[in-house]
Short mmCIF file of C-alpha atoms and ligand atoms in Angstrom, two decimals:
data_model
loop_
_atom_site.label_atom_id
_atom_site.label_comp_id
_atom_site.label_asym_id
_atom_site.label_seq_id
_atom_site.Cartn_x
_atom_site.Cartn_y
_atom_site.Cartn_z
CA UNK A 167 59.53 167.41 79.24
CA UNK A 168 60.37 169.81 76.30
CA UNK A 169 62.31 169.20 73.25
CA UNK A 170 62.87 171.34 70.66
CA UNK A 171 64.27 169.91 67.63
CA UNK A 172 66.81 171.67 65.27
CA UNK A 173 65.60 174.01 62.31
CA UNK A 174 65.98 172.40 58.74
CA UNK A 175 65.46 168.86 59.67
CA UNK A 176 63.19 166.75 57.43
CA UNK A 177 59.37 165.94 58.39
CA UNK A 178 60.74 162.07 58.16
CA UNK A 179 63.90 162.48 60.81
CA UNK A 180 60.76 164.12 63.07
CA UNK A 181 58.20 161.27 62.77
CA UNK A 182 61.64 158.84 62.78
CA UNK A 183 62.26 160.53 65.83
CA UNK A 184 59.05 160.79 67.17
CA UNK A 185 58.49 156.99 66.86
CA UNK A 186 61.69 156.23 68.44
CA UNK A 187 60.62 157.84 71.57
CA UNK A 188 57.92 157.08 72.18
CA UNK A 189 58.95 153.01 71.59
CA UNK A 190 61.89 153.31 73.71
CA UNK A 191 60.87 155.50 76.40
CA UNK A 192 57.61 154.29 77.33
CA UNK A 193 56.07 157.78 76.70
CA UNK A 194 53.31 159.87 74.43
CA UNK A 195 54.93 162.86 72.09
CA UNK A 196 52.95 165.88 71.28
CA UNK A 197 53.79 167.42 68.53
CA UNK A 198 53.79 171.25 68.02
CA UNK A 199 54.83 172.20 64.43
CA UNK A 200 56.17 175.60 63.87
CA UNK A 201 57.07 177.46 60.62
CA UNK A 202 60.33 177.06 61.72
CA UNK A 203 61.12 174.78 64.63
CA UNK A 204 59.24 171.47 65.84
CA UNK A 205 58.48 171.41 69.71
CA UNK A 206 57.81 168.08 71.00
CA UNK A 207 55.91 168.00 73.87
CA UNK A 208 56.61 164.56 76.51
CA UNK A 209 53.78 162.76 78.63
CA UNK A 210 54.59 160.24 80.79
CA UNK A 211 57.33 158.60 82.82
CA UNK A 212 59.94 161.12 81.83
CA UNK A 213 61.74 160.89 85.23
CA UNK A 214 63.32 157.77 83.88
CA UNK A 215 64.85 159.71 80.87
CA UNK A 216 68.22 160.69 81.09
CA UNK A 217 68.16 164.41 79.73
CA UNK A 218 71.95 164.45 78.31
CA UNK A 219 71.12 161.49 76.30
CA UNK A 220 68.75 163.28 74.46
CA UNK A 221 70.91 166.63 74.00
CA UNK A 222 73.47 164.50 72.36
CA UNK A 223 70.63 163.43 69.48
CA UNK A 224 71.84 165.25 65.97
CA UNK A 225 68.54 166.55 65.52
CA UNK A 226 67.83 167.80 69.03
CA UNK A 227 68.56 171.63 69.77
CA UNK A 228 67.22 172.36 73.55
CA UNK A 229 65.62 169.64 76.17
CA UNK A 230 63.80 171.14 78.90
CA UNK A 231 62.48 169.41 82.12
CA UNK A 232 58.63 170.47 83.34
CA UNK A 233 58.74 167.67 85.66
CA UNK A 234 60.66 167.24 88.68
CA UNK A 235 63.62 164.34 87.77
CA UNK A 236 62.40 162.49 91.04
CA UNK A 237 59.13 160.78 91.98
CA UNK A 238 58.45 158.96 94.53
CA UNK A 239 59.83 161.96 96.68
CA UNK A 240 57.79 164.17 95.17
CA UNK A 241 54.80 165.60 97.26
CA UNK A 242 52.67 165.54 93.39
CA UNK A 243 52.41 162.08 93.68
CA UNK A 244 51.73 161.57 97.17
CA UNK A 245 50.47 164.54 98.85
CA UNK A 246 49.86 163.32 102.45
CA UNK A 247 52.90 163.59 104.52
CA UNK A 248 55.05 160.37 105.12
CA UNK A 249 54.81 159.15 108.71
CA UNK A 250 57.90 157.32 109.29
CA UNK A 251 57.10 154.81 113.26
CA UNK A 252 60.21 153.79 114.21
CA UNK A 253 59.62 151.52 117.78
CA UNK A 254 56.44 153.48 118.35
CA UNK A 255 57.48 157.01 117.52
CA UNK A 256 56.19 158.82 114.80
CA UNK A 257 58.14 160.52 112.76
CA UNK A 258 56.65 163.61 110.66
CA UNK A 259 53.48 163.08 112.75
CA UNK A 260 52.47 166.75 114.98
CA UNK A 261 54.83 165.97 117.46
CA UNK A 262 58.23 167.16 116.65
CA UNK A 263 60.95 164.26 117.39
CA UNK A 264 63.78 164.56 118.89
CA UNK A 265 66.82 162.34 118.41
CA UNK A 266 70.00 163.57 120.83
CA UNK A 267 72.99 161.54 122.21
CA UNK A 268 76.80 162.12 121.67
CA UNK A 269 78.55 162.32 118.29
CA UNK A 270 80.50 159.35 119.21
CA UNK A 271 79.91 155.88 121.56
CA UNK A 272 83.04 155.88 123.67
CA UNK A 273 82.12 154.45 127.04
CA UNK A 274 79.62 153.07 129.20
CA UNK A 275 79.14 155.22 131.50
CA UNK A 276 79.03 158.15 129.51
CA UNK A 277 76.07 155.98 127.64
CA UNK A 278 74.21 155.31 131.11
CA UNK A 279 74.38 158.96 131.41
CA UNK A 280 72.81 159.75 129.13
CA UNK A 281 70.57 157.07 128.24
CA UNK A 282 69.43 157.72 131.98
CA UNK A 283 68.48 160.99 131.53
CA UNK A 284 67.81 161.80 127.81
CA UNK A 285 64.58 160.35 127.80
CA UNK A 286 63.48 161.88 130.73
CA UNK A 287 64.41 165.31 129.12
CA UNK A 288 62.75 164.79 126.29
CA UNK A 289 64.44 162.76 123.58
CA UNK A 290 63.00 160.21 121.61
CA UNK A 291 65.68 158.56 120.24
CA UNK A 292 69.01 157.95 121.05
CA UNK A 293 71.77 159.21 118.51
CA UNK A 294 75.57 157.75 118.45
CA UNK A 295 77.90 157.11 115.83
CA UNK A 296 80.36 154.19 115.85
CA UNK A 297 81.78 154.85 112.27
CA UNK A 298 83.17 158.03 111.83
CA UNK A 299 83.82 159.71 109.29
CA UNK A 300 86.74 162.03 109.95
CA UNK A 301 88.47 164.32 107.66
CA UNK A 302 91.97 163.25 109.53
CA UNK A 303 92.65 159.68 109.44
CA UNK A 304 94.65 160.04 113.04
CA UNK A 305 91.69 161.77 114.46
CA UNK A 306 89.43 159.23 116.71
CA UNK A 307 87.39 156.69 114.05
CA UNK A 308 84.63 155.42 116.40
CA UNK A 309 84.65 151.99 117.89
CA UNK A 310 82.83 150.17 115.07
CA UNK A 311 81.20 147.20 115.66
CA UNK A 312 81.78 147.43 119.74
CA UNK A 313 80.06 150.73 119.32
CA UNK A 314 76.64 148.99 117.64
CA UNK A 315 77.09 146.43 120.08
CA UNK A 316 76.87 149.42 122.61
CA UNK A 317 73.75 151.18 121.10
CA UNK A 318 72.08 147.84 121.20
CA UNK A 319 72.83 147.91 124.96
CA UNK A 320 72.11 151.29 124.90
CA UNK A 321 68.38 150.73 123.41
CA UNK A 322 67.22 147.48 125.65
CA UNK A 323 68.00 148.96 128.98
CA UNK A 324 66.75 152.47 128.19
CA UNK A 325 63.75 151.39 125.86
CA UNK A 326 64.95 153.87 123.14
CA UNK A 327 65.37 153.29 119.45
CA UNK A 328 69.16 154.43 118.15
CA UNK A 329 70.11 155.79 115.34
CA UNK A 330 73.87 155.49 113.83
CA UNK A 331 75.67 156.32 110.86
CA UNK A 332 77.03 153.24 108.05
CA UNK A 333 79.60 154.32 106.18
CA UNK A 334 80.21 150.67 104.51
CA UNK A 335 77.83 148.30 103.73
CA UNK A 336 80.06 145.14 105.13
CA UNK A 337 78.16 146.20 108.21
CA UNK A 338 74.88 145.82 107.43
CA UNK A 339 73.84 142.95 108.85
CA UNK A 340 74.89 144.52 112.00
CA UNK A 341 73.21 147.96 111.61
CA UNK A 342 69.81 145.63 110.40
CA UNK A 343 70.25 143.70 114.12
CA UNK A 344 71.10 146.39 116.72
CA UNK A 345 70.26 149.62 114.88
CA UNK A 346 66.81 150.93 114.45
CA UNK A 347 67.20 153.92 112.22
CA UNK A 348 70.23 154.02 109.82
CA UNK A 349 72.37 157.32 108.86
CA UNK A 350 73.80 158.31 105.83
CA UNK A 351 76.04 160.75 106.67
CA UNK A 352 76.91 164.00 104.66
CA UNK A 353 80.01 162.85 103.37
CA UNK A 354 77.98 159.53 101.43
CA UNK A 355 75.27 162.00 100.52
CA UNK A 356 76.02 160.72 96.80
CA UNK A 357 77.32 157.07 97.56
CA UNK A 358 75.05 155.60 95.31
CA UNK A 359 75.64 151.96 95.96
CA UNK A 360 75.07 152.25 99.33
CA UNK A 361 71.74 154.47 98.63
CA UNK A 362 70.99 151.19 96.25
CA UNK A 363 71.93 148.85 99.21
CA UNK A 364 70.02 150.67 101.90
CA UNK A 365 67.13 150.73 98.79
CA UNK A 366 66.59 147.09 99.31
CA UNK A 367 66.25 147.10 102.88
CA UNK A 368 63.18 147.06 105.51
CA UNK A 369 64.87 150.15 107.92
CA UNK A 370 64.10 153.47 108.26
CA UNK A 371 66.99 155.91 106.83
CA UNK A 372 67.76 159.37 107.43
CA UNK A 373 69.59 160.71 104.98
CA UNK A 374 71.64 163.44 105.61
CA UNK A 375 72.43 166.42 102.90
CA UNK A 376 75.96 166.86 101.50
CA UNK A 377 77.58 170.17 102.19
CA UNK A 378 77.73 170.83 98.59
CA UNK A 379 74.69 169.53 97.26
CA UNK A 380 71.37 171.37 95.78
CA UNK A 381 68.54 170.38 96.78
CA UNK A 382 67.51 168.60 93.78
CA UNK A 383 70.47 166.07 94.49
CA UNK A 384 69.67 165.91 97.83
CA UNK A 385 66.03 164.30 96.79
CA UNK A 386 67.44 162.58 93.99
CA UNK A 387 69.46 160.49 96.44
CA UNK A 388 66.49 159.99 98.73
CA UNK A 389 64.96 158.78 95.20
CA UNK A 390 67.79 155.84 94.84
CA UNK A 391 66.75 154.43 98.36
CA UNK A 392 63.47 155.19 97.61
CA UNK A 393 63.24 153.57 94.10
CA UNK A 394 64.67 150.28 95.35
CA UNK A 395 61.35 149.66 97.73
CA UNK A 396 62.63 151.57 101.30
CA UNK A 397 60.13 154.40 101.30
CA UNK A 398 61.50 155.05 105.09
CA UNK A 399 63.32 157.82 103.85
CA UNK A 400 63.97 161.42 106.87
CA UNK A 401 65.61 163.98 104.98
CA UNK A 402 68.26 166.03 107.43
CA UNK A 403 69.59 169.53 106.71
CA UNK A 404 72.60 170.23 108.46
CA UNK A 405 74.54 173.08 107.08
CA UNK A 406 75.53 173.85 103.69
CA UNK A 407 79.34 174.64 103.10
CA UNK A 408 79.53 178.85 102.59
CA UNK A 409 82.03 181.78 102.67
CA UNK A 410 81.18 182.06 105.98
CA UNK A 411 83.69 180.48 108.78
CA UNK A 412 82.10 181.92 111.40
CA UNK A 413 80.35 178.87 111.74
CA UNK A 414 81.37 175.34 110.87
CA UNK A 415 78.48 174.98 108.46
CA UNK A 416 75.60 177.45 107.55
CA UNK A 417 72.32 176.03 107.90
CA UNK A 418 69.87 176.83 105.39
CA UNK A 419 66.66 177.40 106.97
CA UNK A 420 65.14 178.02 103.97
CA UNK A 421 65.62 174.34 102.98
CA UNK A 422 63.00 173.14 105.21
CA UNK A 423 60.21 175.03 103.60
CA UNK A 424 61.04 174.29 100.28
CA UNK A 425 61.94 170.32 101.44
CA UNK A 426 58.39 170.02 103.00
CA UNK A 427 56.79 171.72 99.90
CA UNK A 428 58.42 169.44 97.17
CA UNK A 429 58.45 166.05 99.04
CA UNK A 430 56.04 164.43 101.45
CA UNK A 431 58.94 162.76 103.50
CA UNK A 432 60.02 164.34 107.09
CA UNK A 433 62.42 166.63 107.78
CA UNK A 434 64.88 166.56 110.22
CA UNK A 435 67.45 169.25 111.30
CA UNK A 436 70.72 169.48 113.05
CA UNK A 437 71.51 172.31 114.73
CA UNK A 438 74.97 170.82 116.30
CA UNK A 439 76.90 169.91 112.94
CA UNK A 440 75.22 172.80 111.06
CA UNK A 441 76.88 175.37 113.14
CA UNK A 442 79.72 173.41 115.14
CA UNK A 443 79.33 175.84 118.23
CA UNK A 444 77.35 174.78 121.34
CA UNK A 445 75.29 177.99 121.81
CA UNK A 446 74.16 177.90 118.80
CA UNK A 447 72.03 174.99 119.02
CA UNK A 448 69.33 176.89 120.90
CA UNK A 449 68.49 179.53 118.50
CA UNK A 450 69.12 177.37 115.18
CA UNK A 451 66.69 174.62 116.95
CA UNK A 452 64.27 177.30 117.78
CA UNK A 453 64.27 179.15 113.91
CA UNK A 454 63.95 175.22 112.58
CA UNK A 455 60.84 174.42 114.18
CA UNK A 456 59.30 177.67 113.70
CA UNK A 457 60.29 177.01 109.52
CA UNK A 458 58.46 173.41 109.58
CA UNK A 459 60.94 171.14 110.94
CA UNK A 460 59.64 167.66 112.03
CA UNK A 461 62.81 166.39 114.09
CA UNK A 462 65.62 167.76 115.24
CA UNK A 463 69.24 165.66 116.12
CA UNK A 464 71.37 167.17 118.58
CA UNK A 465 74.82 166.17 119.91
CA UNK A 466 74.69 165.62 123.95
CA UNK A 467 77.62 164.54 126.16
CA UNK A 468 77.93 164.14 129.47
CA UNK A 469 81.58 166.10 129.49
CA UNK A 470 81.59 167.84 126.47
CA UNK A 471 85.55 169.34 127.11
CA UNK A 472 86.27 165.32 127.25
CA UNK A 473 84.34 164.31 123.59
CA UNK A 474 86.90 162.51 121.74
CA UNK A 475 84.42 164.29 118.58
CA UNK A 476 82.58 167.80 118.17
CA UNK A 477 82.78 168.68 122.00
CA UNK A 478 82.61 172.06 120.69
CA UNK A 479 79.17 171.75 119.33
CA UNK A 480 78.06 169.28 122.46
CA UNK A 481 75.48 170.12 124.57
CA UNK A 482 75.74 168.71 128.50
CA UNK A 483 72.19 166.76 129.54
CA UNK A 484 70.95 169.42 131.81
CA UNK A 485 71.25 172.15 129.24
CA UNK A 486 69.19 169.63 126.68
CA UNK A 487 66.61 169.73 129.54
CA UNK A 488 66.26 173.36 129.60
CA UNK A 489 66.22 173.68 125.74
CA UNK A 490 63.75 171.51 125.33
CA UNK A 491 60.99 173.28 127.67
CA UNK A 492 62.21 176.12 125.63
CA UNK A 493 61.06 174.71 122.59
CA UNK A 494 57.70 173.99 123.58
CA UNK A 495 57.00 177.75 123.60
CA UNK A 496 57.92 177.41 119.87
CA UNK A 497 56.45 174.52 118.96
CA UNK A 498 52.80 175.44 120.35
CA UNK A 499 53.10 178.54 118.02
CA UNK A 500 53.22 177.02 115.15
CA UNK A 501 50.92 174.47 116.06
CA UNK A 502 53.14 171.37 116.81
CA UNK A 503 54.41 169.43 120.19
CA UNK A 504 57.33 168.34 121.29
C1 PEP B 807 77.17 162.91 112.45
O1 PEP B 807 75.94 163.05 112.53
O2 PEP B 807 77.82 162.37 113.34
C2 PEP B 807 77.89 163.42 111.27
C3 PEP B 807 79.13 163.05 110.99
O3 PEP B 807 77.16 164.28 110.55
P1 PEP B 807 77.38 164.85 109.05
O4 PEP B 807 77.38 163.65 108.16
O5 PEP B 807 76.19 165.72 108.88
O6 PEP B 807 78.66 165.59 109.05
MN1 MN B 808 79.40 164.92 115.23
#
């Protein structure tokens, strides 16, 4: 970090200043003197340092960051990638995983469909929300707690670890019993005291980006769960909110690269919410493995016209069956499995 103190101020408010850093903040200063301005120069844990603090300082006139705000995240401090085993499957390993299942629980026997056949087809894990977060409140809200009761079904009989989405922390218990990989969905992106909840828990997390968030705050938030002892942290890109209404969400490929450069933890992509249309999930899977994707997670329903939630964007089983020998071809070019 960089801070460039005013012009005119004494050599004592320096040193005064200089001392009071380096006491409070746990870090070294290096002084550069010029004939006009001093540049202090900061080593050291300057992550934890809150940069608009230090703009507010009388004497301070710019504060610039070198470092990254986040660390355990960051790939400089761990360069190996994170392998995330979640019931036996590796996650961010060569093999790309791939989590499918409907966007919401609503029967059993749409669930023995698919947890009959997913498998089978290629899926890893089984994907199903029973807290849903809609943007109408009289649109269908999930079955809560009979849909984790569901997914635990779901995940004995088939012998498939399930993922779902918390959207309150009441439930945890629950999601710690029945779940085996918990979602934080778009919209809670920023929730921080549920970040700081799931932070303190022994479950893997995939944390999913808000539609309006940079990067950077998309790895800061994997930095709250992260800095509270959960290092099971899968980072999902799933459309970014554009001009564009074409499709529901544009998904920025270009995320993935730049993800798996700054941060060491796996990256996962959905194709379903990131365009909303069904026929785009192909091509959007494809171009996401072939830019360094390690997962995908794709809505699958049995009836898609039926889905009481984004049958639009639903694929039916056999079609998941065919797109994933599809994906091999793209996979084994750049050098992965699936
Ligand atoms: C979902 O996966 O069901 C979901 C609601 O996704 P997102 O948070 O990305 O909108
Ligand atoms: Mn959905």
């Amino acid at each position: 970090m960089i801070i460039v103190l005013k012009n005119g101020i004494t050599k004592k408010q320096a040193e005064d200043f200089k001392n009071h850093l380096e006491e409070s903040r746990n870090v070294k200063v290096c002084p550069i003197a010029g004939t006009l301005s001093t540049v202090y120069g900061l080593v050291g844990d300057t992550y934890k340092i809150d940069i608009d603090s230090l703009r507010q300082d009388d004497i301070v006139e710019k504060v610039m960051r070198v470092q990254e705000p986040y660390k355990k995240a960051n790939r400089k401090f761990h360069p190996d990638n994170t392998v995330i085993d979640v019931g036996g499957v590796k996650i961010g390993d060569k093999k790309i995983v791939v989590m499918a299942g409907p966007c919401s629980i609503e029967n059993y026997e749409y669930l023995d469909a698919l947890g009959s056949t997913l498998k089978g087809y290629g899926a890893s894990i089984m994907r199903g929300g029973a807290f849903k977060p809609r943007t109408s409140p009289y649109s269908f809200q999930g079955l809560g707690e009979e849909g984790l009761e569901m997914l635990d079904y779901a995940r004995k009989k088939y012998g498939m670890p399930v993922i779902s989405e918390i959207t309150n922390i009441e439930y945890l218990d629950e999601f710690m019993e029945k779940i085996d990989i918990i979602q934080v969905g778009a919209r809670n992106m920023q929730n921080f005291e549920l970040l700081k909840a799931l932070g303190k828990v022994d479950k893997p997390i995939l944390l999913k980006r808000g539609f309006a968030n940079t990067i950077e705050e998309f790895l800061m938030s994997a930095e709250y769960i992260m800095s509270g002892g959960n290092d099971k942290v899968m980072l999902c890109e799933r459309g970014i909110r554009t001009m564009e209404t074409y499709t529901r969400n544009t998904l920025d490929l270009s995320a993935i690269p730049v993800l798996k450069q700054l941060s060491h933890l796996p990256v996962i992509v959905d194709p379903s919410h990131a365009t909303g249309v069904a026929s785009l999930v192909e091509p959007m899977s494809k171009a996401a493995i072939a830019a360094g994707a390690d997962g995908l997670i794709i809505e699958v329903h049995p009836e898609p016209k039926k889905a009481l939630c984004d049958g639009s964007q639903s694929i039916l089983p056999d079609d998941f069956k065919e797109l994933i020998l599809r994906l091999r071809r793209v996979a084994e070019a750049v050098d992965r499995e699936i």
